Amino acid sequence: MITYVSYAILAVAVLAVLFGLILGYASIKFKVQSDPLVDQIDNLLPQTQCGQCGYPGCKPYAEAIANGDEINKCPPGGEATIKELADLMGVEAKPLDAAHGVEDVKKVAFIREDECIGCTKCIQACPVDAILGAAKQMHTVIIDECTGCDLCVDPCPVDCIDMIPLAETSQNWKWKFNQSGTGDIPIRTVQ
Amino acid sequence: MSVFADFDTIMERLASQRLWDFPGGVRPEGQKALSNKHAIETMPIPQKLFIPLKQHIGVDADLVVKVGDYVKRGQALTESHNPFALPVHASSSGTIIEIAPKASSHPSGIEELTVVIETDGKDDTVQYHPISDYLNQPHSALIEAICKAGISGMGGAGFPTHVKSSNVKPIEFLIINGVECEPYISADDRLMREHAWQIRQGIDILAHLLSPKQVLIAVEDNKPEALKTISIACQQQTNYQVISIPTKYPAGGEKQLIQVLTSREVPSDGLPIDVGCLMYNVGTCYAISDAIIEGKPLTERVVTVTGKALSQPKNIWARIGTPVADCISAAGYDRDRQVNPNIIMGGPMMGFTLRSGQCPIIKTTNCLLAPAAKELPTIEQEKPCIRCSACADACPVSLLPQQLFWYSKSKDYDVAEEYNLFDCIECGACAYVCPSEIPLVHYYRMAKADIRQQQLDKEKSEKARIRFESRKARLLAEKKAREEKHRQAAAARKNAMKSDGSNAKDKIAAALARAKAKKAQQATIDKSANDKSGNDQLASNQSVTNNPEQTPANTKENTPDKNEKIAAAIARAKAKKAQQKMSSDIPLEKSAESNEQVTDNNNNQSGNALSKKEKIAAAVARAKAKKAAQQKNNDS
């Protein structure tokens, strides 16, 4: 009787050790470097790096969300981002927290170049290195790289940076409803 | 390709006129008799031509003319080395009076850069360079000639023809599309009736370029005259076959026509070439023949001007850039008699309403439709979907229009994409049959535009993330370099303090240590400078710092540099002092000016001192104002 019990205990113990070894090996071999959830959240954020959420960039905010922060602090992403974040996190979507700003049209920074004194302060402020220039040389914004984060506007000592809405071109134009007679399509009308 | 019917089976079926069919489709009233009775008329040259720089899918080319230039017909206005760019040409002789954004022939009506030519009526042409012996020319020369003639697909989409023709994959079927399935339009019909021979020449050139096994010329069976003339023109060629296609909309769609002729289905994310086919419009063939045999660039095209609001609907040869208003008034349009005046560019199924009569005819314009009020009743309020599934029966791509509609309307774009929204060819058949008058295609177009925008945003945010992260890495590296420098300097000082003895040996050792520390410091400075500058510099400079033998040379080089730097720094400091003085006490501006000039000299900036002074004053004033405003804000 005793021997049967001891056999059983021995077998279970051996199995436990074996699985322990396998799990231990797997945890080293297949170690996940960063939290995949943070990356997933980071992918949904608009990457303007504007800091309006109160964190220094989108990645830190993604980490904060992963640790339980609210998902409605990102004005550049707006409702669409909140909806996606809510889907990902399995929580209820809420309206944008007005304390962090309001959703706005897409803008890019524009430096009035003849007023620029070449102080490089905006260059230091730009989170994505989208401003070109050197000390005492005129600066300019690379429009394609600008995320419209607003961070360069405040540091400018001479207020020569404007945030200008992106112009609508025939490439980014969207079909609109209820403008019959102008741009509407005449489908379904041949009877 | 084994899943598709093979070449021999297809040839057998085509020989016995047993074609395939595509699912769905609709049969609207053709209304072609309105315009196809008369020969194509030549329009008088309009007084002004509005030639937009971009008229096709692809990228813009660069402008090579300026305001005031005299241009002749056929002269290129733009050129580019980008393979996806096409030149545009002056379509008559005259003077360029303006180059500015003008209303575009695009559903949005957004203004695009347009060259305005005031014609002189002479219609002088540039010297054309025909390639009459094209059979002996290399393919690349022909393709270049097609590109230089500015030919893009003339059926509607406007894909650059030379890009399509540079294909290297083997082709079984070269399909020439003369189906023209959309109601009202008869431009291709008239072109085939009157210029079948030249179309045949264009097909010959394409066949020479692409060497297909078989050329199929498809014409809808509601155009018997065109079928006859094109058959006569092509009867000598053994591997050309003219095929009559049953009339059904949208049989002229690229994928639908391939399916009708060969039963092969173009994969959802593929091209016709993936199933061994390539398709050209008859109008494109005509233009290719013009470009090669006569050397003429694309400066005019056939446009159907039709609709019951016109007293003489007809087909016209219109110069590219002719304002739409000129074309419709030539066909007897009286705007004042219209209850609901609107002009549609393209056909009634796929066209769009123009924003202004000043919009020009472009390379892809095949029809202008001016409907009478009763002819095209405006869509009233859309009614709820009754789930009759008529749209699903009509869809030529076997999609589920109802589902697409719901998901597009609720902006559930992921699901809409799962239902293959992007396979929709926007033919309008679903909206045509919808009893609830829902503008279905409109919803799909909006959803597609939104999804494309989202994808662009995603790409942009990915780029921003990469830039943000590389900036963070750079700042960290700079910080580390600075700390390292401080650490080394501190260690050197410590050493010096320790060995601060009285004997000479110690002093020598101390001097050596100092020299070494300096050297190390310089190395780190070089390194951090390298980190800032580009990668190519990095390699060369690192080899300098790593190689001890070269270090002395390096320091030697740096000495004069250093002197200069000190001088510059002194000048800067002086300037700063002066500026400070100036800002605290404005009457002292004069000394600031002289000092400013010193810095000016230092920077090799030969600017106007007075304007600079003014600028500085303005900048200072702005800065002060900002400070004051901030203070005010803080106070309140």
Short mmCIF file of C-alpha atoms in Angstrom, two decimals, chain B residues 270-463:
data_model
loop_
_atom_site.label_atom_id
_atom_site.label_comp_id
_atom_site.label_asym_id
_atom_site.label_seq_id
_atom_site.Cartn_x
_atom_site.Cartn_y
_atom_site.Cartn_z
CA GLY B 270 -4.54 41.70 -58.91
CA LEU B 271 -4.36 43.16 -62.38
CA PRO B 272 -5.65 41.84 -65.72
CA ILE B 273 -2.07 40.84 -66.53
CA ASP B 274 -2.32 38.23 -63.76
CA VAL B 275 -4.80 36.33 -65.95
CA GLY B 276 -2.83 36.94 -69.15
CA CYS B 277 -4.91 39.84 -70.44
CA LEU B 278 -4.28 43.48 -71.15
CA MET B 279 -6.99 45.94 -72.13
CA TYR B 280 -6.99 49.20 -74.04
CA ASN B 281 -9.80 51.50 -75.02
CA VAL B 282 -10.38 52.16 -78.73
CA GLY B 283 -9.80 55.86 -78.11
CA THR B 284 -6.40 55.04 -76.64
CA CYS B 285 -5.55 52.99 -79.75
CA TYR B 286 -6.47 55.95 -81.93
CA ALA B 287 -4.24 58.23 -79.86
CA ILE B 288 -1.34 55.75 -80.00
CA SER B 289 -1.58 55.61 -83.77
CA ASP B 290 -1.58 59.43 -83.86
CA ALA B 291 1.47 59.52 -81.60
CA ILE B 292 3.56 56.98 -83.54
CA ILE B 293 2.49 57.23 -87.19
CA GLU B 294 2.04 60.99 -87.21
CA GLY B 295 4.06 62.03 -84.17
CA LYS B 296 1.11 64.01 -82.84
CA PRO B 297 0.74 64.36 -79.08
CA LEU B 298 -2.68 63.98 -77.48
CA THR B 299 -4.31 67.40 -77.83
CA GLU B 300 -7.89 66.56 -78.71
CA ARG B 301 -10.43 63.83 -78.16
CA VAL B 302 -13.99 62.86 -79.05
CA VAL B 303 -16.54 63.99 -76.49
CA THR B 304 -20.22 63.09 -76.57
CA VAL B 305 -22.27 66.15 -75.73
CA THR B 306 -25.75 64.87 -75.10
CA GLY B 307 -28.90 65.09 -73.04
CA LYS B 308 -32.41 66.30 -73.66
CA ALA B 309 -31.60 69.80 -72.49
CA LEU B 310 -29.57 70.26 -75.68
CA SER B 311 -31.16 71.13 -79.01
CA GLN B 312 -28.39 69.43 -81.06
CA PRO B 313 -26.78 66.64 -79.10
CA LYS B 314 -23.71 65.33 -80.97
CA ASN B 315 -20.15 64.14 -80.81
CA ILE B 316 -17.37 66.69 -81.12
CA TRP B 317 -13.64 66.76 -81.52
CA ALA B 318 -12.77 68.91 -78.53
CA ARG B 319 -9.33 70.27 -77.77
CA ILE B 320 -8.05 69.26 -74.35
CA GLY B 321 -8.65 72.30 -72.14
CA THR B 322 -11.81 73.53 -73.85
CA PRO B 323 -14.16 74.92 -71.20
CA VAL B 324 -17.25 72.76 -70.79
CA ALA B 325 -19.48 75.82 -71.30
CA ASP B 326 -18.12 76.22 -74.86
CA CYS B 327 -18.85 72.58 -75.68
CA ILE B 328 -22.43 72.59 -74.46
CA SER B 329 -23.28 75.92 -76.07
CA ALA B 330 -21.97 74.47 -79.35
CA ALA B 331 -24.60 71.75 -78.91
CA GLY B 332 -27.39 74.22 -78.33
CA TYR B 333 -27.66 74.53 -74.57
CA ASP B 334 -29.83 77.26 -73.19
CA ARG B 335 -29.26 77.56 -69.49
CA ASP B 336 -32.10 79.97 -68.95
CA ARG B 337 -34.66 77.43 -70.06
CA GLN B 338 -33.52 74.84 -67.54
CA VAL B 339 -35.41 74.31 -64.31
CA ASN B 340 -32.50 72.55 -62.70
CA PRO B 341 -29.41 73.37 -64.71
CA ASN B 342 -26.61 70.93 -64.11
CA ILE B 343 -23.97 69.38 -66.28
CA ILE B 344 -22.63 65.90 -65.67
CA MET B 345 -19.14 64.92 -66.74
CA GLY B 346 -19.09 61.23 -67.68
CA GLY B 347 -22.20 59.12 -68.08
CA PRO B 348 -25.34 59.02 -65.97
CA MET B 349 -24.15 55.98 -63.99
CA MET B 350 -20.59 56.86 -63.06
CA GLY B 351 -20.29 60.56 -63.85
CA PHE B 352 -20.31 63.47 -61.47
CA THR B 353 -21.93 66.87 -61.50
CA LEU B 354 -19.61 69.68 -62.47
CA ARG B 355 -19.16 72.65 -60.23
CA SER B 356 -18.67 75.23 -62.92
CA GLY B 357 -18.90 75.69 -66.66
CA GLN B 358 -15.28 76.78 -66.67
CA CYS B 359 -14.09 73.24 -65.92
CA PRO B 360 -12.03 72.04 -68.89
CA ILE B 361 -12.29 68.94 -71.05
CA ILE B 362 -9.46 66.64 -69.93
CA LYS B 363 -7.95 63.49 -71.35
CA THR B 364 -10.45 61.22 -69.61
CA THR B 365 -13.61 63.19 -70.45
CA ASN B 366 -15.75 61.05 -72.74
CA CYS B 367 -19.15 62.61 -72.20
CA LEU B 368 -20.92 65.77 -71.11
CA LEU B 369 -24.51 65.17 -70.15
CA ALA B 370 -27.00 68.02 -69.86
CA PRO B 371 -30.22 66.32 -68.75
CA ALA B 372 -33.64 67.91 -68.86
CA ALA B 373 -35.49 68.16 -65.57
CA LYS B 374 -37.67 65.11 -66.25
CA GLU B 375 -34.83 63.07 -67.67
CA LEU B 376 -32.71 62.76 -64.56
CA PRO B 377 -34.97 63.39 -61.58
CA THR B 378 -32.97 64.43 -58.57
CA ILE B 379 -32.89 61.90 -55.81
CA GLU B 380 -35.32 62.78 -53.12
CA GLN B 381 -34.92 61.77 -49.53
CA GLU B 382 -33.54 58.26 -49.36
CA LYS B 383 -35.95 55.82 -47.84
CA PRO B 384 -35.14 52.98 -45.46
CA CYS B 385 -33.68 49.81 -46.91
CA ILE B 386 -36.42 47.21 -47.31
CA ARG B 387 -33.93 44.36 -47.76
CA CYS B 388 -35.28 43.42 -51.16
CA SER B 389 -31.76 42.35 -52.21
CA ALA B 390 -32.22 43.78 -55.70
CA CYS B 391 -28.80 45.41 -55.29
CA ALA B 392 -27.13 42.08 -54.61
CA ASP B 393 -28.71 40.66 -57.77
CA ALA B 394 -27.46 43.62 -59.79
CA CYS B 395 -23.89 43.69 -58.47
CA PRO B 396 -21.47 42.65 -61.23
CA VAL B 397 -18.77 41.76 -58.67
CA SER B 398 -21.03 39.57 -56.51
CA LEU B 399 -20.65 41.74 -53.46
CA LEU B 400 -23.28 42.25 -50.79
CA PRO B 401 -24.31 45.87 -51.31
CA GLN B 402 -26.72 45.88 -48.36
CA GLN B 403 -24.07 44.85 -45.89
CA LEU B 404 -21.59 47.27 -47.40
CA PHE B 405 -24.18 50.01 -47.09
CA TRP B 406 -24.87 49.34 -43.41
CA TYR B 407 -21.26 49.11 -42.46
CA SER B 408 -20.25 52.13 -44.52
CA LYS B 409 -23.05 54.19 -43.05
CA SER B 410 -22.18 53.24 -39.48
CA LYS B 411 -18.49 53.84 -40.26
CA ASP B 412 -17.70 50.25 -39.34
CA TYR B 413 -14.94 50.25 -41.90
CA ASP B 414 -13.13 47.12 -40.73
CA VAL B 415 -16.19 45.01 -41.38
CA ALA B 416 -16.88 46.83 -44.65
CA GLU B 417 -13.39 45.88 -45.77
CA GLU B 418 -14.03 42.29 -44.75
CA TYR B 419 -16.99 42.41 -47.12
CA ASN B 420 -14.53 43.42 -49.86
CA LEU B 421 -15.54 47.04 -50.16
CA PHE B 422 -12.46 47.72 -52.28
CA ASP B 423 -13.60 45.28 -54.96
CA CYS B 424 -16.52 47.58 -55.70
CA ILE B 425 -16.04 49.12 -59.12
CA GLU B 426 -18.50 51.94 -58.36
CA CYS B 427 -20.56 51.12 -61.45
CA GLY B 428 -23.77 52.33 -59.82
CA ALA B 429 -25.85 49.29 -60.78
CA CYS B 430 -26.96 48.77 -57.17
CA ALA B 431 -28.08 52.35 -56.74
CA TYR B 432 -29.85 52.16 -60.12
CA VAL B 433 -32.05 49.25 -59.03
CA CYS B 434 -32.63 50.37 -55.44
CA PRO B 435 -36.38 50.96 -54.90
CA SER B 436 -35.64 53.03 -51.80
CA GLU B 437 -33.50 55.44 -53.83
CA ILE B 438 -30.51 54.99 -51.57
CA PRO B 439 -27.40 56.46 -53.20
CA LEU B 440 -25.45 53.31 -52.38
CA VAL B 441 -22.34 54.06 -54.43
CA HIS B 442 -22.07 57.38 -52.68
CA TYR B 443 -21.77 55.61 -49.35
CA TYR B 444 -19.12 53.29 -50.73
CA ARG B 445 -17.12 56.14 -52.18
CA MET B 446 -17.19 57.98 -48.87
CA ALA B 447 -16.17 54.87 -46.98
CA LYS B 448 -13.33 54.20 -49.42
CA ALA B 449 -12.06 57.77 -49.11
CA ASP B 450 -12.22 57.54 -45.32
CA ILE B 451 -10.35 54.23 -45.25
CA ARG B 452 -7.65 55.54 -47.57
CA GLN B 453 -7.28 58.58 -45.35
CA GLN B 454 -7.01 56.38 -42.28
CA GLN B 455 -4.30 54.34 -43.95
CA LEU B 456 -2.39 57.49 -44.84
CA ASP B 457 -2.72 58.71 -41.26
CA LYS B 458 -1.47 55.37 -40.01
CA GLU B 459 1.59 55.58 -42.26
CA LYS B 460 2.24 59.10 -41.11
CA SER B 461 1.93 58.22 -37.45
CA GLU B 462 4.32 55.31 -37.98
CA LYS B 463 6.83 57.74 -39.48
#
